[in-house]
PDB file of C-alpha atoms in Angstrom:
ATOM      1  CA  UNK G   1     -31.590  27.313  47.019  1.00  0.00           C
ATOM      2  CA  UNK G   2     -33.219  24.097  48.087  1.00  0.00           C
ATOM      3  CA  UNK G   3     -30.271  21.805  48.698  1.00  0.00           C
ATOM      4  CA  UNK G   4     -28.257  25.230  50.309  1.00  0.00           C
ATOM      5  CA  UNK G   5     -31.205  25.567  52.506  1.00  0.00           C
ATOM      6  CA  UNK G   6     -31.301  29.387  51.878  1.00  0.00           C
ATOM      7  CA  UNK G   7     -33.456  31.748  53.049  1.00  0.00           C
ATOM      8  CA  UNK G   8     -32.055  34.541  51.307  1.00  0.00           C
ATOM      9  CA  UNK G   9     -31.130  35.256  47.802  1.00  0.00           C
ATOM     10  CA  UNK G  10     -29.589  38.797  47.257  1.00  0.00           C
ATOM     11  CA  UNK G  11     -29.001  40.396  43.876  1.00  0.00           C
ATOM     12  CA  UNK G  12     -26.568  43.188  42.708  1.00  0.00           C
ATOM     13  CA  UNK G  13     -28.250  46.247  41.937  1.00  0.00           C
ATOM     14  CA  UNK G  14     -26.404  48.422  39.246  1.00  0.00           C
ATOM     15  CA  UNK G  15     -27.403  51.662  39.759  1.00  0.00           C
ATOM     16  CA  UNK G  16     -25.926  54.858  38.311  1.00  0.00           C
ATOM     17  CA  UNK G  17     -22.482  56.371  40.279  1.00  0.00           C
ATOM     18  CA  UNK G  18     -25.074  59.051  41.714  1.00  0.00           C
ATOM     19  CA  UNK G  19     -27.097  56.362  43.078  1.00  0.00           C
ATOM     20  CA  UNK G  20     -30.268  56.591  41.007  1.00  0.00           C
ATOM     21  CA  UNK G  21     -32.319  53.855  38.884  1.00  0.00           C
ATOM     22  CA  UNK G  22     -29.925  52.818  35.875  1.00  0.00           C
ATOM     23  CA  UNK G  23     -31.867  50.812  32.577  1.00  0.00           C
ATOM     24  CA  UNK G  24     -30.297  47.880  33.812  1.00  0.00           C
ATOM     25  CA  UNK G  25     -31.617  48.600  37.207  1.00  0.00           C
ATOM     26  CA  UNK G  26     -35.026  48.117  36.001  1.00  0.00           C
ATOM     27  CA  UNK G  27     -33.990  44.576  34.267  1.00  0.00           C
ATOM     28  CA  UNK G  28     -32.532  43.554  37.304  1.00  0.00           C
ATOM     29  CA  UNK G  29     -35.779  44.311  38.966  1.00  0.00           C
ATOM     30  CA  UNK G  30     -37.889  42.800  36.435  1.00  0.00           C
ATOM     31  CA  UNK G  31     -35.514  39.232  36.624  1.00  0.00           C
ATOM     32  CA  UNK G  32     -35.692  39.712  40.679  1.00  0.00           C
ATOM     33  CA  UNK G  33     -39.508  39.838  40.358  1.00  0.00           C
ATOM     34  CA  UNK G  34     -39.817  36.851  38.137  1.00  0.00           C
ATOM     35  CA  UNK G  35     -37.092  34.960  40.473  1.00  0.00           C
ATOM     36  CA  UNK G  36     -39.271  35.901  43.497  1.00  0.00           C
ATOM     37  CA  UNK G  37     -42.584  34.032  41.570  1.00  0.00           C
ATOM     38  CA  UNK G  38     -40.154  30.986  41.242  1.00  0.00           C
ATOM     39  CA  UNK G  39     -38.610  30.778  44.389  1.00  0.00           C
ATOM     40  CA  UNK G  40     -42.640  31.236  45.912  1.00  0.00           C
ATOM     41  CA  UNK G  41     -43.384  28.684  43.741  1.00  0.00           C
ATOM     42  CA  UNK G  42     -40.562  25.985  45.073  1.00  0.00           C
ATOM     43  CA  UNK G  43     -39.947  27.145  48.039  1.00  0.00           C
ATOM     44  CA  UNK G  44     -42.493  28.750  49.675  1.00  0.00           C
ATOM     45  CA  UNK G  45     -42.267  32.179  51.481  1.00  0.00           C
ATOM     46  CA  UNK G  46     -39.576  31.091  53.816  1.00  0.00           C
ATOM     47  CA  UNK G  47     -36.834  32.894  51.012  1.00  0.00           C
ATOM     48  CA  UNK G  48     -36.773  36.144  50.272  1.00  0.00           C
ATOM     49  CA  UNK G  49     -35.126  37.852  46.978  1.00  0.00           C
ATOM     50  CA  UNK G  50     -33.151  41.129  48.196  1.00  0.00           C
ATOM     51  CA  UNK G  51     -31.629  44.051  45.936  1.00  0.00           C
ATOM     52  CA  UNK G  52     -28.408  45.634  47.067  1.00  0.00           C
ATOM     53  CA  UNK G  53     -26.712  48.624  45.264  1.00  0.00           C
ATOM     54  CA  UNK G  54     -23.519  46.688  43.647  1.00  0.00           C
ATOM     55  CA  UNK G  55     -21.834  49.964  42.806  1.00  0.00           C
ATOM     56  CA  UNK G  56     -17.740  50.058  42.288  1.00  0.00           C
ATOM     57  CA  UNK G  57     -17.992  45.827  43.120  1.00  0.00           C
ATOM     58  CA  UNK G  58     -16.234  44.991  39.655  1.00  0.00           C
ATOM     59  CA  UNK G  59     -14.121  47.966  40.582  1.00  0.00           C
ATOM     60  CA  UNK G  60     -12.900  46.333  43.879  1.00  0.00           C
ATOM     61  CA  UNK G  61     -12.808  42.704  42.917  1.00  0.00           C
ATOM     62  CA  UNK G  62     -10.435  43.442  40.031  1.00  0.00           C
ATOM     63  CA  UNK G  63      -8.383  45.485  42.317  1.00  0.00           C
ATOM     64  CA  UNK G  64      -8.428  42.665  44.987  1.00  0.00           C
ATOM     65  CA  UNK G  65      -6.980  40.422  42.374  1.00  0.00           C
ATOM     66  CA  UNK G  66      -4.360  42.429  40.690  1.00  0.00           C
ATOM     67  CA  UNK G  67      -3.016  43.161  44.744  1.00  0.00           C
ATOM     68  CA  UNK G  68      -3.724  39.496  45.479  1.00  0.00           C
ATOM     69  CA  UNK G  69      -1.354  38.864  42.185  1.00  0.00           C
ATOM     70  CA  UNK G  70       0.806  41.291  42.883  1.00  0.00           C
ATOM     71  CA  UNK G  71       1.655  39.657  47.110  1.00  0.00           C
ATOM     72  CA  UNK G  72       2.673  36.460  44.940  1.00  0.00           C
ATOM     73  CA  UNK G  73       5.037  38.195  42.378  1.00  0.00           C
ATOM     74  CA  UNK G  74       2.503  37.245  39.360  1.00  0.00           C
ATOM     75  CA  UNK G  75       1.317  39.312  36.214  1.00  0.00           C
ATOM     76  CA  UNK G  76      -1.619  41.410  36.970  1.00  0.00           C
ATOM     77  CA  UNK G  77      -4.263  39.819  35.103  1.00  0.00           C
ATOM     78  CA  UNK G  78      -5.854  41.516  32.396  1.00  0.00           C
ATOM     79  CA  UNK G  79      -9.501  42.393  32.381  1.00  0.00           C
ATOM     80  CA  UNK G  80     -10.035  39.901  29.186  1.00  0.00           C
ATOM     81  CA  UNK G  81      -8.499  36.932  31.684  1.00  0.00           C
ATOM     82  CA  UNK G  82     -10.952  38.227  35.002  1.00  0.00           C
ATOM     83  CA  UNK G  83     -14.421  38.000  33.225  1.00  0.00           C
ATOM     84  CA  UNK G  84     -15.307  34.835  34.915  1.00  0.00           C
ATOM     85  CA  UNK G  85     -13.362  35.419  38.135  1.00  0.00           C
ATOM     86  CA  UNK G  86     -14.518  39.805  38.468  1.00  0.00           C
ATOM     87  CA  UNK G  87     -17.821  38.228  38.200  1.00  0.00           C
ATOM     88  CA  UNK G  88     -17.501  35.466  41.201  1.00  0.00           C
ATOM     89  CA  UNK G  89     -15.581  37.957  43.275  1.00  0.00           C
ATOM     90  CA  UNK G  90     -17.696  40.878  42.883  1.00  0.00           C
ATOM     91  CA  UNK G  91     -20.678  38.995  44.194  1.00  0.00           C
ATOM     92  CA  UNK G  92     -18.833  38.343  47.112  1.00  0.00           C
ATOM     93  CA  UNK G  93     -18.050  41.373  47.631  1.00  0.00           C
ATOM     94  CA  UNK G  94     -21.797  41.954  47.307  1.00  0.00           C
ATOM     95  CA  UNK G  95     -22.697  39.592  50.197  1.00  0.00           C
ATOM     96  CA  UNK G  96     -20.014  40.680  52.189  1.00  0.00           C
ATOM     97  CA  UNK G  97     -21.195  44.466  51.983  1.00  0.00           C
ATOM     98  CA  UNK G  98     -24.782  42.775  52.787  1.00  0.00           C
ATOM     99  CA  UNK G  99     -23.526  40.615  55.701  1.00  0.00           C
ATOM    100  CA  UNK G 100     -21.728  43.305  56.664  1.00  0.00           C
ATOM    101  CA  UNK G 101     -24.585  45.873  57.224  1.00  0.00           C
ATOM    102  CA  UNK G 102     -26.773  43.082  58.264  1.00  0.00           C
ATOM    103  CA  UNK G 103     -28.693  43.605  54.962  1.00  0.00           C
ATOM    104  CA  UNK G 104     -29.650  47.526  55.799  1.00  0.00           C
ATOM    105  CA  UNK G 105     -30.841  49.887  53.389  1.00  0.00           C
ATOM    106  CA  UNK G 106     -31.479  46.921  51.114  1.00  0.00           C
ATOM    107  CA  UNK G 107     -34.272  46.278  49.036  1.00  0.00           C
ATOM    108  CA  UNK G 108     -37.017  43.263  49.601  1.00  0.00           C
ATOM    109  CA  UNK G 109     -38.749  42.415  46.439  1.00  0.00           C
ATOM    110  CA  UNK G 110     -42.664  41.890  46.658  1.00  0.00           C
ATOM    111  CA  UNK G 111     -45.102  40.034  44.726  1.00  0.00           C
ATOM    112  CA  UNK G 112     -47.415  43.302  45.210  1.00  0.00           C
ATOM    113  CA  UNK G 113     -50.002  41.615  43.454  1.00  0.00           C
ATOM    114  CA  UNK G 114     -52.383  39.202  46.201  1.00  0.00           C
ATOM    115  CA  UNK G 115     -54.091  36.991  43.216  1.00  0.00           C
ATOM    116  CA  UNK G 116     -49.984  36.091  41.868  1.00  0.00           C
ATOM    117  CA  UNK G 117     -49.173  35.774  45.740  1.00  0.00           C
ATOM    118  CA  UNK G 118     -51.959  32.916  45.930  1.00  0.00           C
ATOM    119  CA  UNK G 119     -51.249  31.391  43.105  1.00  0.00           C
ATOM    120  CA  UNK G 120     -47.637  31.069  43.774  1.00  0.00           C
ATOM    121  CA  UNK G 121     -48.922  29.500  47.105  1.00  0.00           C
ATOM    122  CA  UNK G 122     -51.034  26.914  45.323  1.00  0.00           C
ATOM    123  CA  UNK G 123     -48.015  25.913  42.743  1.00  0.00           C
ATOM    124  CA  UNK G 124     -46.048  25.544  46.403  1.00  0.00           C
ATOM    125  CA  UNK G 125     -48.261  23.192  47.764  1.00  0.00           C
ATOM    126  CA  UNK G 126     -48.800  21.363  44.718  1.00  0.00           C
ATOM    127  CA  UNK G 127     -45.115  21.114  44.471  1.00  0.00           C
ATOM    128  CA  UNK G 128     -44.932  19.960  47.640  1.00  0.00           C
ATOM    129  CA  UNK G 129     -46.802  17.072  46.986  1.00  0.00           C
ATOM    130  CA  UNK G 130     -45.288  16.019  44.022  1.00  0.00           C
ATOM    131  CA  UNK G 131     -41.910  16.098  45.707  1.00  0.00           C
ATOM    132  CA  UNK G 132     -44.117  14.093  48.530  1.00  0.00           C
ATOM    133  CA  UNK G 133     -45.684  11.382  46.167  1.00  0.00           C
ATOM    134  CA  UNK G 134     -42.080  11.286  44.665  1.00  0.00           C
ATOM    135  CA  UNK G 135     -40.680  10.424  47.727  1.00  0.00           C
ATOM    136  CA  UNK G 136     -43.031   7.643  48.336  1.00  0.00           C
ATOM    137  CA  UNK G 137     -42.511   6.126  45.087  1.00  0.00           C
ATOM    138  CA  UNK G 138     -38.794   5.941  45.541  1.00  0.00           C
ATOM    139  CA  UNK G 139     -39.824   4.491  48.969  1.00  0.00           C
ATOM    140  CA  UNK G 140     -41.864   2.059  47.186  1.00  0.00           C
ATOM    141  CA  UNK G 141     -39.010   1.149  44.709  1.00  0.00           C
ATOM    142  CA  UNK G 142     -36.007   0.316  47.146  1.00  0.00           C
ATOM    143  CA  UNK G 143     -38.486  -2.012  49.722  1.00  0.00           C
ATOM    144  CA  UNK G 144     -38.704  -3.742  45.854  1.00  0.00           C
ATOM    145  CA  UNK G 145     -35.438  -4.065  45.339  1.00  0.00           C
ATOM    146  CA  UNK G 146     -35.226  -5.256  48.967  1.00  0.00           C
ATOM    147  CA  UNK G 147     -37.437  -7.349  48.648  1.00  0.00           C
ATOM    148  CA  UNK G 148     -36.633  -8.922  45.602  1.00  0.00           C
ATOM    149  CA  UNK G 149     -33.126  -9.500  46.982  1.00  0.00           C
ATOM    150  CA  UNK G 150     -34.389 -11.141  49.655  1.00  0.00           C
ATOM    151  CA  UNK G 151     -36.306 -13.351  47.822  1.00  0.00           C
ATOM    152  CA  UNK G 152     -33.324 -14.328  45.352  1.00  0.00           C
ATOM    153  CA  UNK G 153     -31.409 -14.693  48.506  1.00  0.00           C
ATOM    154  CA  UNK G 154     -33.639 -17.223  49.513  1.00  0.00           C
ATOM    155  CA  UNK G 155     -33.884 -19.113  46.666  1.00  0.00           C
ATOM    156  CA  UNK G 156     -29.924 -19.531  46.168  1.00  0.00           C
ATOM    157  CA  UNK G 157     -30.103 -21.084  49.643  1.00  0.00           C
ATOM    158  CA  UNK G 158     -33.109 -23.324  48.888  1.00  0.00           C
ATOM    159  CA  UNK G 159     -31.008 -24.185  45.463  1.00  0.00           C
ATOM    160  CA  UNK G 160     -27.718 -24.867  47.624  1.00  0.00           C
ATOM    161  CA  UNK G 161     -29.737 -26.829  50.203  1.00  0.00           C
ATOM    162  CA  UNK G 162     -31.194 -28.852  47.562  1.00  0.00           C
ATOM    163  CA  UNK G 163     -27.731 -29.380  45.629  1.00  0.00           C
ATOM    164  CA  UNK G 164     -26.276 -30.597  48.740  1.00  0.00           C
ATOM    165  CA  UNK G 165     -28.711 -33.072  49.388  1.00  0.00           C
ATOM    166  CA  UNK G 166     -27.610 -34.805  46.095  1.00  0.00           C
ATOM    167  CA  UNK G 167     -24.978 -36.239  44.401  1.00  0.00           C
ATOM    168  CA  UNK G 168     -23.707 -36.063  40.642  1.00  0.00           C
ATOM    169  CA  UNK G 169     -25.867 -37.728  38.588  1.00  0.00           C
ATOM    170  CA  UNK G 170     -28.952 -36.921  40.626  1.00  0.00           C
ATOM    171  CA  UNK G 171     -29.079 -40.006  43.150  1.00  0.00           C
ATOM    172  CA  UNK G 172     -29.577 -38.611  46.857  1.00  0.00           C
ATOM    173  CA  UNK G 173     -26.581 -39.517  48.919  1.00  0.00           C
ATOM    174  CA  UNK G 174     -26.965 -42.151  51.795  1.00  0.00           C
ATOM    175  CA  UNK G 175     -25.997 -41.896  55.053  1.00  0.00           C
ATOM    176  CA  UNK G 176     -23.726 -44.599  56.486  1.00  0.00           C
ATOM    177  CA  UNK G 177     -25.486 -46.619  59.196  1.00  0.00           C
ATOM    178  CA  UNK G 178     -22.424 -46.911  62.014  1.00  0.00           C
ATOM    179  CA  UNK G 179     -22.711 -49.654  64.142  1.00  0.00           C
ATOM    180  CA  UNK G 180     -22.422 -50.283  68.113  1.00  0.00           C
TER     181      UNK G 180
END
């Protein structure tokens, strides 16, 4: 969410065919309220978790693929070989149905409780400045490392410097006087 820089996350909501609350309806709800306390928690209030009826989605992925197969003269896959890729595609077909009703008609989850809402604001900033003392400290650790190169640095010229002001065997090396 963080490195994405999303403001948004939407979940599939699996209701019944004649659109009412399904048992795994209410899970979904109860996993989008505890993602909505961790997203506050990281992230602030700037992202929002959103339900959106995923109805016939698995239904429409699978038949995108086996017409998607079928344009490059392929085997329709078999719904044992599309659980991973039913999965991917139906949320997409999720956020395109979103996008596409500019996210009408869908469901906002709430915190609905103002003492959890505050405390997910206090774990926020708190967060915050851990990720802010981090920061410094990694700060802290390259200008280190800079400065210990710079240091070695100057030492392997001192060492040159002092190497060429000698000759093997330790004796300094004398300058020829040239005469007029």
């Amino acid at each position: 969410v963080i490195a994405e820089q999303a403001t948004n996350i939407v979940l599939g909501l699996p209701l019944h065919k004649n659109g009412t609350i399904s048992e795994q309806s209410t899970l979904t709800k109860e996993f989008g309220h505890i993602l909505l306390q961790e997203v506050r928690k990281k992230c602030g209030r700037r992202v929002s978790v959103t339900l959106w009826d995923e109805r016939y989605t698995s239904k429409e992925a699978a038949s995108r693929i086996a017409a998607e197969a079928m344009a490059r003269n392929k085997r329709i896959p078999t719904a044992s070989d599309l659980e991973a890729q039913l999965d991917a595609d139906a949320a997409c077909i999720i956020l395109e149905h979103y996008y596409k009703d500019f996210g009408k008609d869908a469901e906002e989850m709430v915190l609905g409780d103002k003492e959890l809402e505050e405390k997910c604001d206090i774990l926020y900033k708190e967060h915050l400045k851990r990720l802010e003392e981090e920061r410094r400290e990694a700060m802290e650790m390259r200008e280190k490392g800079r400065n210990a190169r710079r240091e070695m640095i100057a030492r392997a010229r001192a060492l040159e410097e002092q190497q060429s002001g000698t000759q093997i065997g330790g004796k300094k090396k004398k300058k020829k006087k040239r005469k007029k």
